[in-house]
Short mmCIF file of C-alpha atoms and ligand atoms in Angstrom, two decimals:
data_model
loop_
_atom_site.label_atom_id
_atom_site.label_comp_id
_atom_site.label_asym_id
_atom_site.label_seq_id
_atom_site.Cartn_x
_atom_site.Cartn_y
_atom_site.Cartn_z
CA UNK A 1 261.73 107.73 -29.08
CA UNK A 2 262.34 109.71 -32.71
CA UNK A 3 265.24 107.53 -34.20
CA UNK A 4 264.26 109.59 -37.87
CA UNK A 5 265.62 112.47 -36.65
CA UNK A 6 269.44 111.31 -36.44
CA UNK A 7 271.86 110.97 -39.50
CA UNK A 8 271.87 107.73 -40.83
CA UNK A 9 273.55 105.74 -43.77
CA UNK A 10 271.52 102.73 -44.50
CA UNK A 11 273.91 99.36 -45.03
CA UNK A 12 271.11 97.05 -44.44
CA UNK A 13 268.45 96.13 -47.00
CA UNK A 14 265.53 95.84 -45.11
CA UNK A 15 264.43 94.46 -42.01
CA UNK A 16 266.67 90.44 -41.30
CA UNK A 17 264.79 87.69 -41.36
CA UNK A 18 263.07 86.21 -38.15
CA UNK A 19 262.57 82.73 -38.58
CA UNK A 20 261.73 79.48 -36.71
CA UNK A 21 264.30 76.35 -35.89
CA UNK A 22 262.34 73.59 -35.87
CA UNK A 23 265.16 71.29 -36.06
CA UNK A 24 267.04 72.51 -33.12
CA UNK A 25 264.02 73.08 -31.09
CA UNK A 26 263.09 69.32 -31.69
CA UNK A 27 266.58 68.46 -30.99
CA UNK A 28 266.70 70.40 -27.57
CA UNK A 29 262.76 69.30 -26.75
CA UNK A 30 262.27 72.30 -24.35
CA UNK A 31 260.42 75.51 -26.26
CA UNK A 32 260.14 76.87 -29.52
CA UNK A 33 262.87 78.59 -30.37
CA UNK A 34 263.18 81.46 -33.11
CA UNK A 35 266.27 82.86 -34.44
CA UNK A 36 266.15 86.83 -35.75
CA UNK A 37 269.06 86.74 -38.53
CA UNK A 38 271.43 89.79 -37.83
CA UNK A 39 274.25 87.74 -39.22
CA UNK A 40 272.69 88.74 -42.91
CA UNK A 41 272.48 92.56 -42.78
CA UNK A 42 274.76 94.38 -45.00
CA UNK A 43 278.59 95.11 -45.48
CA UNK A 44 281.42 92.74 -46.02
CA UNK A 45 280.21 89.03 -43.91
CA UNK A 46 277.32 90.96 -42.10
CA UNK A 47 276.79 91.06 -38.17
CA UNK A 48 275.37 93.48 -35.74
CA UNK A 49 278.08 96.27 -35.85
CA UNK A 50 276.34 97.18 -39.51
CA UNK A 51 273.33 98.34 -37.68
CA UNK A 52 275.20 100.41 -35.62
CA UNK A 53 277.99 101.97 -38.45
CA UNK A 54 274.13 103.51 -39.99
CA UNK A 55 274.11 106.06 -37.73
CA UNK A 56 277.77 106.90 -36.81
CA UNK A 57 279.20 106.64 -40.04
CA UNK A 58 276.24 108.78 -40.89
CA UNK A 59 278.00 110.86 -38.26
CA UNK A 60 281.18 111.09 -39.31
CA UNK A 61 280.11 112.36 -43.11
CA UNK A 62 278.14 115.26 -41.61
CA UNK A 63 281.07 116.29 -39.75
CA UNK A 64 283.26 116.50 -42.57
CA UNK A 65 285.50 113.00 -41.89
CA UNK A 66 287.80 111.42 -44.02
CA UNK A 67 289.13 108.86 -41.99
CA UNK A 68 287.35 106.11 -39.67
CA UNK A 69 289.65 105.41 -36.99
CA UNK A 70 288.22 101.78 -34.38
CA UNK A 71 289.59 99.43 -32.22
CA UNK A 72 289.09 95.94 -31.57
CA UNK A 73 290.59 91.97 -30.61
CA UNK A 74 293.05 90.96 -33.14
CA UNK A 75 289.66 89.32 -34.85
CA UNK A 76 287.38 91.83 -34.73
CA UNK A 77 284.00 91.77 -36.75
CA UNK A 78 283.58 95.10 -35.34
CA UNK A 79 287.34 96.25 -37.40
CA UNK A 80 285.94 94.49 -40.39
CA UNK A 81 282.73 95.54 -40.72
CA UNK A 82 283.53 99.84 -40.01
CA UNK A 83 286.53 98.86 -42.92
CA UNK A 84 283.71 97.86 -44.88
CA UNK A 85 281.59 100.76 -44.41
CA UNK A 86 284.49 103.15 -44.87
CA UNK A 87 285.45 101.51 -48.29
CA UNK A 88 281.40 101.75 -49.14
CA UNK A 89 281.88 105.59 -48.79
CA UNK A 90 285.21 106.36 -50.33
CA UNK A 91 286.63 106.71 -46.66
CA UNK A 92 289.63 105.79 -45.62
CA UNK A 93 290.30 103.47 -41.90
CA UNK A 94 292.99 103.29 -39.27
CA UNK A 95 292.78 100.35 -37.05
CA UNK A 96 294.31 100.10 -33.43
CA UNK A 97 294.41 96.00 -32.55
CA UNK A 98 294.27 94.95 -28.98
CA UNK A 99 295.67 91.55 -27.61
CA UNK A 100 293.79 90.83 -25.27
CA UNK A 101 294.93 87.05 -24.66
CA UNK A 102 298.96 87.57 -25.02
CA UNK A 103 300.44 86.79 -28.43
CA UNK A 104 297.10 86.47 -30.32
CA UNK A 105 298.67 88.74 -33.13
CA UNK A 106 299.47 86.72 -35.99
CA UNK A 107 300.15 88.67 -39.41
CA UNK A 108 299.55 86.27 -41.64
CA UNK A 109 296.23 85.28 -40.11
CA UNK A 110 292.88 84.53 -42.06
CA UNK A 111 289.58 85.19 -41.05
CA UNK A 112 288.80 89.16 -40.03
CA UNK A 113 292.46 89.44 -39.96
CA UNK A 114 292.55 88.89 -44.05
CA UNK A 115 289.73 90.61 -44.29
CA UNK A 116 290.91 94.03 -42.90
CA UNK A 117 294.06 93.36 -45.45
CA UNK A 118 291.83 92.63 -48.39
CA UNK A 119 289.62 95.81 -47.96
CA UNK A 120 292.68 97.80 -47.63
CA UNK A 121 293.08 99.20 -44.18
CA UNK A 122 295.62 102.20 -44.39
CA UNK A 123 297.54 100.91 -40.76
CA UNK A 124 296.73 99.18 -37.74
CA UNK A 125 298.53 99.42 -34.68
CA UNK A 126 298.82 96.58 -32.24
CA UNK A 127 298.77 97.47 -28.45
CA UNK A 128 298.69 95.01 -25.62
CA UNK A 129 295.74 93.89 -23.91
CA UNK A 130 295.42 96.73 -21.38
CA UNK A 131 296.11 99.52 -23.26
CA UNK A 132 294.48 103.00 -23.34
CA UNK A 133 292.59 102.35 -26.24
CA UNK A 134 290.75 105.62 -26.37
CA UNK A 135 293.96 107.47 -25.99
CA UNK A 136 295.95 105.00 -28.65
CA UNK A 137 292.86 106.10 -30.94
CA UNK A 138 293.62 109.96 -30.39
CA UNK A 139 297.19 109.67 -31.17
CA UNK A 140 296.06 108.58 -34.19
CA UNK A 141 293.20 111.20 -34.74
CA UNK A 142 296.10 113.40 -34.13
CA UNK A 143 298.37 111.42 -36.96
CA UNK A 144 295.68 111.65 -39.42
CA UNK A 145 295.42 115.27 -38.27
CA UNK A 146 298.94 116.29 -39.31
CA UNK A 147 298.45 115.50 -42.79
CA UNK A 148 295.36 117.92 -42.76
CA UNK A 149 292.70 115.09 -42.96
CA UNK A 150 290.16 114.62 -40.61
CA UNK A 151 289.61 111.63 -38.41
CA UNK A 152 286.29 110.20 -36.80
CA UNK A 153 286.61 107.79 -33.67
CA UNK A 154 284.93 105.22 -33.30
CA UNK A 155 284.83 103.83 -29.57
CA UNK A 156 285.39 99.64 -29.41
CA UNK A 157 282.37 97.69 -30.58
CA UNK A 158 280.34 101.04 -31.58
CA UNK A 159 278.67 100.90 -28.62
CA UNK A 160 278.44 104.53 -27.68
CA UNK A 161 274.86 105.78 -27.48
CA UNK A 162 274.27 107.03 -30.69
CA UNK A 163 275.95 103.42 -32.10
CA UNK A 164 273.85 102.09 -29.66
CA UNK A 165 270.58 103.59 -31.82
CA UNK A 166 271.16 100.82 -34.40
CA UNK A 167 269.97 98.08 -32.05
CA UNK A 168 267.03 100.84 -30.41
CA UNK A 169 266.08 100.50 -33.81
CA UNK A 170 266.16 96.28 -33.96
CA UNK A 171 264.23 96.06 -30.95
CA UNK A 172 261.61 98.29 -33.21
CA UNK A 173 261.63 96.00 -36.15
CA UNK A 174 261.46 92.78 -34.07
CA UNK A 175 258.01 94.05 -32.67
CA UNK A 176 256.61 95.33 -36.11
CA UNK A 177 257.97 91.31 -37.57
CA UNK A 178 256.15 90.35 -34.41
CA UNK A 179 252.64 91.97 -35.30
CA UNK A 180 253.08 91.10 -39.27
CA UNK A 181 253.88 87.77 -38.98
CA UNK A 182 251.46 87.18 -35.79
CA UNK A 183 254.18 85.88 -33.76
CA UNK A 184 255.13 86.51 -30.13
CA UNK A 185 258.02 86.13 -27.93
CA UNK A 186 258.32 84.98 -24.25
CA UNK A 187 262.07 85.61 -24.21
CA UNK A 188 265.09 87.39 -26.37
CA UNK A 189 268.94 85.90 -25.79
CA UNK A 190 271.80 87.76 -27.25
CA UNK A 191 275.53 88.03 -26.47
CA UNK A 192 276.75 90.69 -24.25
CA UNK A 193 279.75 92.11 -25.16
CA UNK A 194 280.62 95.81 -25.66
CA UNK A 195 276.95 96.13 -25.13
CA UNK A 196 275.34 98.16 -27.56
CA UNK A 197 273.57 95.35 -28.86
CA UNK A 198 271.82 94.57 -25.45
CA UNK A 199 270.89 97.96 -24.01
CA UNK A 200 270.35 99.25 -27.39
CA UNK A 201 267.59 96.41 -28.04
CA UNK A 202 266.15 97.10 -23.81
CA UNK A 203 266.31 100.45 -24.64
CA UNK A 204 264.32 100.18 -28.33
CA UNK A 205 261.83 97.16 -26.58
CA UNK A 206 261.03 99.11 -23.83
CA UNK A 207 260.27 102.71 -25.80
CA UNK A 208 258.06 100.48 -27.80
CA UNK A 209 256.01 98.91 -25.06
CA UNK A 210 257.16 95.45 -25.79
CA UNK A 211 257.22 93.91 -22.18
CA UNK A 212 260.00 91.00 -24.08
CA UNK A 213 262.64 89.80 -21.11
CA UNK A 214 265.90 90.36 -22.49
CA UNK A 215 268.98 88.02 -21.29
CA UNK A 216 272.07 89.07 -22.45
CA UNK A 217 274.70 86.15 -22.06
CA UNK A 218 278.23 87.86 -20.94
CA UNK A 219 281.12 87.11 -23.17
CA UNK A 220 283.83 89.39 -21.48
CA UNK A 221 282.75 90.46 -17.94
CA UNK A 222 281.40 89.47 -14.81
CA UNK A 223 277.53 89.25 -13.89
CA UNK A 224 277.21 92.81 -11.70
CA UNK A 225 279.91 94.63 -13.55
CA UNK A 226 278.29 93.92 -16.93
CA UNK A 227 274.33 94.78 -15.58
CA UNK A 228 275.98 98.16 -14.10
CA UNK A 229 277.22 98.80 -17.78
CA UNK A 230 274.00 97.88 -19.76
CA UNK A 231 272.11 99.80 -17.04
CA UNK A 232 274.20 102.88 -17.29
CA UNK A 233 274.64 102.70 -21.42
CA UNK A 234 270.59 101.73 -21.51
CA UNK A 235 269.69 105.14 -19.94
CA UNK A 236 271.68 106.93 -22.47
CA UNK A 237 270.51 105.60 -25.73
CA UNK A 238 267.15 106.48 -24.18
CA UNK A 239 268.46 110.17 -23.26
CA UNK A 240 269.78 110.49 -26.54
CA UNK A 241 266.30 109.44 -28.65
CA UNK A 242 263.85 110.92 -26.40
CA UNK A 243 263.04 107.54 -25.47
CA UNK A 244 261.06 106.72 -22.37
CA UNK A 245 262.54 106.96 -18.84
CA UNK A 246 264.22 105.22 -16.50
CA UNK A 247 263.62 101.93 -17.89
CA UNK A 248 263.24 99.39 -14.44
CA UNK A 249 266.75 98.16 -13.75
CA UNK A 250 265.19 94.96 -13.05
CA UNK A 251 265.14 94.75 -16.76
CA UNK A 252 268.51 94.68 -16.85
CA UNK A 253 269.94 90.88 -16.71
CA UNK A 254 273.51 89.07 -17.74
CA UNK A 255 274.05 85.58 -17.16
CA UNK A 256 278.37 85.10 -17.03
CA UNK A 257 278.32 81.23 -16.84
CA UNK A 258 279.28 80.51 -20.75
CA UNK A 259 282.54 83.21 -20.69
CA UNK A 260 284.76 80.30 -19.82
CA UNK A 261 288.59 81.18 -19.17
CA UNK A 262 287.86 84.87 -21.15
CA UNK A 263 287.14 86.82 -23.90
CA UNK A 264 287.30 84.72 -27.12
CA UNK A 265 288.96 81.79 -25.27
CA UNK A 266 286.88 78.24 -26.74
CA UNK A 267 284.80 76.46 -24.30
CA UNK A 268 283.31 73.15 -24.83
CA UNK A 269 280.25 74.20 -24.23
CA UNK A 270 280.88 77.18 -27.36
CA UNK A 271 282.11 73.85 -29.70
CA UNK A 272 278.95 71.94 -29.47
CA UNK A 273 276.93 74.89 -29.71
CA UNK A 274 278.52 75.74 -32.90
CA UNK A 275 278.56 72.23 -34.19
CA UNK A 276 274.94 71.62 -33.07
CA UNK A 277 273.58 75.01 -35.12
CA UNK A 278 276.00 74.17 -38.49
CA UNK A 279 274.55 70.42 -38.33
CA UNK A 280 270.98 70.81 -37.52
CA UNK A 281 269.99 73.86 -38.96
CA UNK A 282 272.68 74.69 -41.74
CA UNK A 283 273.46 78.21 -39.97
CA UNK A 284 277.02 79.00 -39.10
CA UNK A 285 277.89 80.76 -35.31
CA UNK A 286 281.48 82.36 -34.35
CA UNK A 287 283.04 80.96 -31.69
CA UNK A 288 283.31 84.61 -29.81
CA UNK A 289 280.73 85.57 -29.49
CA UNK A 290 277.39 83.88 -30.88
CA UNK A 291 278.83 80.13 -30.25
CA UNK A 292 279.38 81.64 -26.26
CA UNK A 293 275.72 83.07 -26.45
CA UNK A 294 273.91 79.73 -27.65
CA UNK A 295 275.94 77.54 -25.30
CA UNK A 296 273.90 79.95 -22.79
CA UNK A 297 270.97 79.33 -24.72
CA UNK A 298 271.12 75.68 -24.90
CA UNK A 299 272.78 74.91 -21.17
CA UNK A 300 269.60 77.46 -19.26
CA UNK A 301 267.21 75.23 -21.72
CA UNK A 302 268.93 71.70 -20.07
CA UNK A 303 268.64 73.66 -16.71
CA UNK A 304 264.52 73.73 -17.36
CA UNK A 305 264.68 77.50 -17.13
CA UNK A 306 261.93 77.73 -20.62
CA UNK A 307 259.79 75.01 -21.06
CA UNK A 308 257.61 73.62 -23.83
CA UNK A 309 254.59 75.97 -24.83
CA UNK A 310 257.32 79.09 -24.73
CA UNK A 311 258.80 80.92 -27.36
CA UNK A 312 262.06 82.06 -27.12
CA UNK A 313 264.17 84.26 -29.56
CA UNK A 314 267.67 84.24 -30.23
CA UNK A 315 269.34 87.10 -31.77
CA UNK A 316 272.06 85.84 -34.34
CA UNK A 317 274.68 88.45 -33.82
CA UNK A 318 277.05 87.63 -36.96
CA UNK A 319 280.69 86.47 -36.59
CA UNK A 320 281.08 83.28 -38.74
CA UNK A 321 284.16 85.43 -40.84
CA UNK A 322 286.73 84.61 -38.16
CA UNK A 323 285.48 80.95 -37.85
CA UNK A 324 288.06 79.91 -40.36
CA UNK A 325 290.98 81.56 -37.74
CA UNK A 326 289.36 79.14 -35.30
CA UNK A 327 289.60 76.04 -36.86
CA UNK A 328 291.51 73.60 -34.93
CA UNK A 329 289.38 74.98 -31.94
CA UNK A 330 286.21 73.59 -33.44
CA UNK A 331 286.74 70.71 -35.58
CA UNK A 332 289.02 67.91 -34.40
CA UNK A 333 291.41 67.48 -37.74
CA UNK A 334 291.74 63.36 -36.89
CA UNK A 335 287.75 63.57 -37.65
CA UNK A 336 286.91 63.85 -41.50
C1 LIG B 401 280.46 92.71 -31.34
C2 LIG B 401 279.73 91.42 -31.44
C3 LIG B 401 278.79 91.02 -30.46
C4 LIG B 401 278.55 91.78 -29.20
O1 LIG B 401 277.80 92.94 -29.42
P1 LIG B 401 278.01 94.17 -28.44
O2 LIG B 401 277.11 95.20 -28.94
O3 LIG B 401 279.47 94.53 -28.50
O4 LIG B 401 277.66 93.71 -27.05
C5 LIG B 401 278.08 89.86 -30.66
N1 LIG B 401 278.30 89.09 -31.74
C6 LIG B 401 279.20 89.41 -32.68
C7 LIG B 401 279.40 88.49 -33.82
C8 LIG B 401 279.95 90.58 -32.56
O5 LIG B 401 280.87 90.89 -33.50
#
């Protein structure tokens, strides 16, 4: 796999920390758990979409762009963070905002909602959940168009192949950080989403010759639908790099038990998952996406599926922006 050869912008500083929890693993008394820090890389309040913005915003300059044009929830990090990279390059970005639970459009919102105002997004368009997102994204390539700019699309979450690259390239730095600081892993939990992140980091592991089980913990989809997708997207980040092929699709594994009623609905399982990380180890989770994917974490531990002796890693994703849109779903406001 040659990841030097593609276009890249670089937004993070060096390689995120990987770190131990001793507190939580104490706390949870089942194995040694390790968090890799993704929530610190670069750009406006961090998260794993920065990895991926290196190489298509990278992209989008060599073919002449002016204009970033993404979708995303209402509270996307995903909105904030290619907003962030576009104002980093003298770019300018057109959002299109999908509802996917009904109503969740709120224009006076804070968290990523604020954000996107504050870093001066030129329009977003709100569609309902449902929509063709690819084709409301067109329209306004074709908007952008008519006033003799030139718009670059970026699909939901970034998690095309070539997006997809940025995480290739995690699952490479998470096995040099394993060999400097003479550390290894028995198992890697992330959230699985839009799922660059997961076959991005199968697809970087496995080039590498890490043999690291990956579990990605489903925060949209169902169990089969969501392995078909990081199968199918897995096998073209590794077309694209000249990365080993096919990876086994027994590689390949979701667990959907944490989604709870959908996408970015709270679970109570996602509250004291949050609460837990904030208390006992002073690091904040989002309640979409990283609070969903250490509820996994935490309920397989309870179920005895790792044990004491193991080391398990768990890939902080970023998020903690649209916590403050959340509040009243996390903290009870009787409680001081
Ligand atoms: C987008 C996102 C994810 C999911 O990553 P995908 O590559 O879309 O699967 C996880 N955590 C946070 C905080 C995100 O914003």
């Amino acid at each position: 796999m040659q990841l030097s050869r593609f276009p890249r912008r670089r937004y993070l500083r060096g390689p995120t920390p990987l770190e131990p929890m001793p507190r939580l693993s104490e706390l949870l008394g089942g194995p040694e758990l390790w968090i890799k820090r993704d929530d610190l890389t670069g750009l406006a309040g961090g998260g794993n979409k920065s990895r991926k913005l290196e190489f298509l915003v990278a992209d989008a300059i060599e073919q002449g762009a002016d204009t970033l044009i993404t979708c995303g929830a209402v509270q996307s990090n995903h909105c904030r963070l290619t907003l962030a990279a576009a104002a980093r390059e003298g770019l300018k970005c057109r959002l299109v905002l999908e509802e996917r639970v009904a109503d969740s459009f709120q224009a006076d919102a804070t968290g990523n909602h604020l954000l996107y105002r504050l870093m001066g997004v030129e329009s977003f368009r709100v569609v309902p959940g449902g929509t063709d997102l690819a084709g409301a994204m067109s329209d306004e390539a074709d908007a952008v168009a008519s006033e003799g700019r030139r718009a670059y699309v970026i699909p939901g979450g970034g998690s095309n192949a070539l997006g997809s690259l940025g995480y290739a390239n995690c699952g490479r730095e998470i096995i040099a950080q394993c060999y400097e600081q003479v550390v290894s892993f028995d198992h890697l939990i992330c959230a699985s989403g839009s799922g660059g992140t997961h076959a991005g980091l199968l697809a970087g592991l496995h080039s590498g010759g890490a043999d690291l089980p990956v579990v990605g913990i489903s925060v949209r989809q169902p169990k089969e639908r969501q392995e078909r997708h990081i199968v199918a997207l897995t096998d073209a980040v590794l077309e694209l790099a000249g990365g080993r092929r096919p990876m086994p699709e027994a590689k390949v594994e979701v667990d959907d038990r944490w989604v709870g009623g959908g996408y970015s609905l709270p679970t109570a399982t996602m509250r004291e998952a949050v609460q837990i990380l904030a208390q006992v180890e002073g690091i904040l989770l989002d309640p979409v996406y990283t609070g969903k994917a250490m509820a996994g974490l935490i309920g397989q531990i309870r179920e005895g599926r790792y044990t004491k002796g193991e080391r398990v890693l768990y890939l902080h994703t970023g998020g903690a922006p649209s916590l403050s849109a959340y509040a009243s779903d996390l903290v009870d406001p009787r409680s001081s």
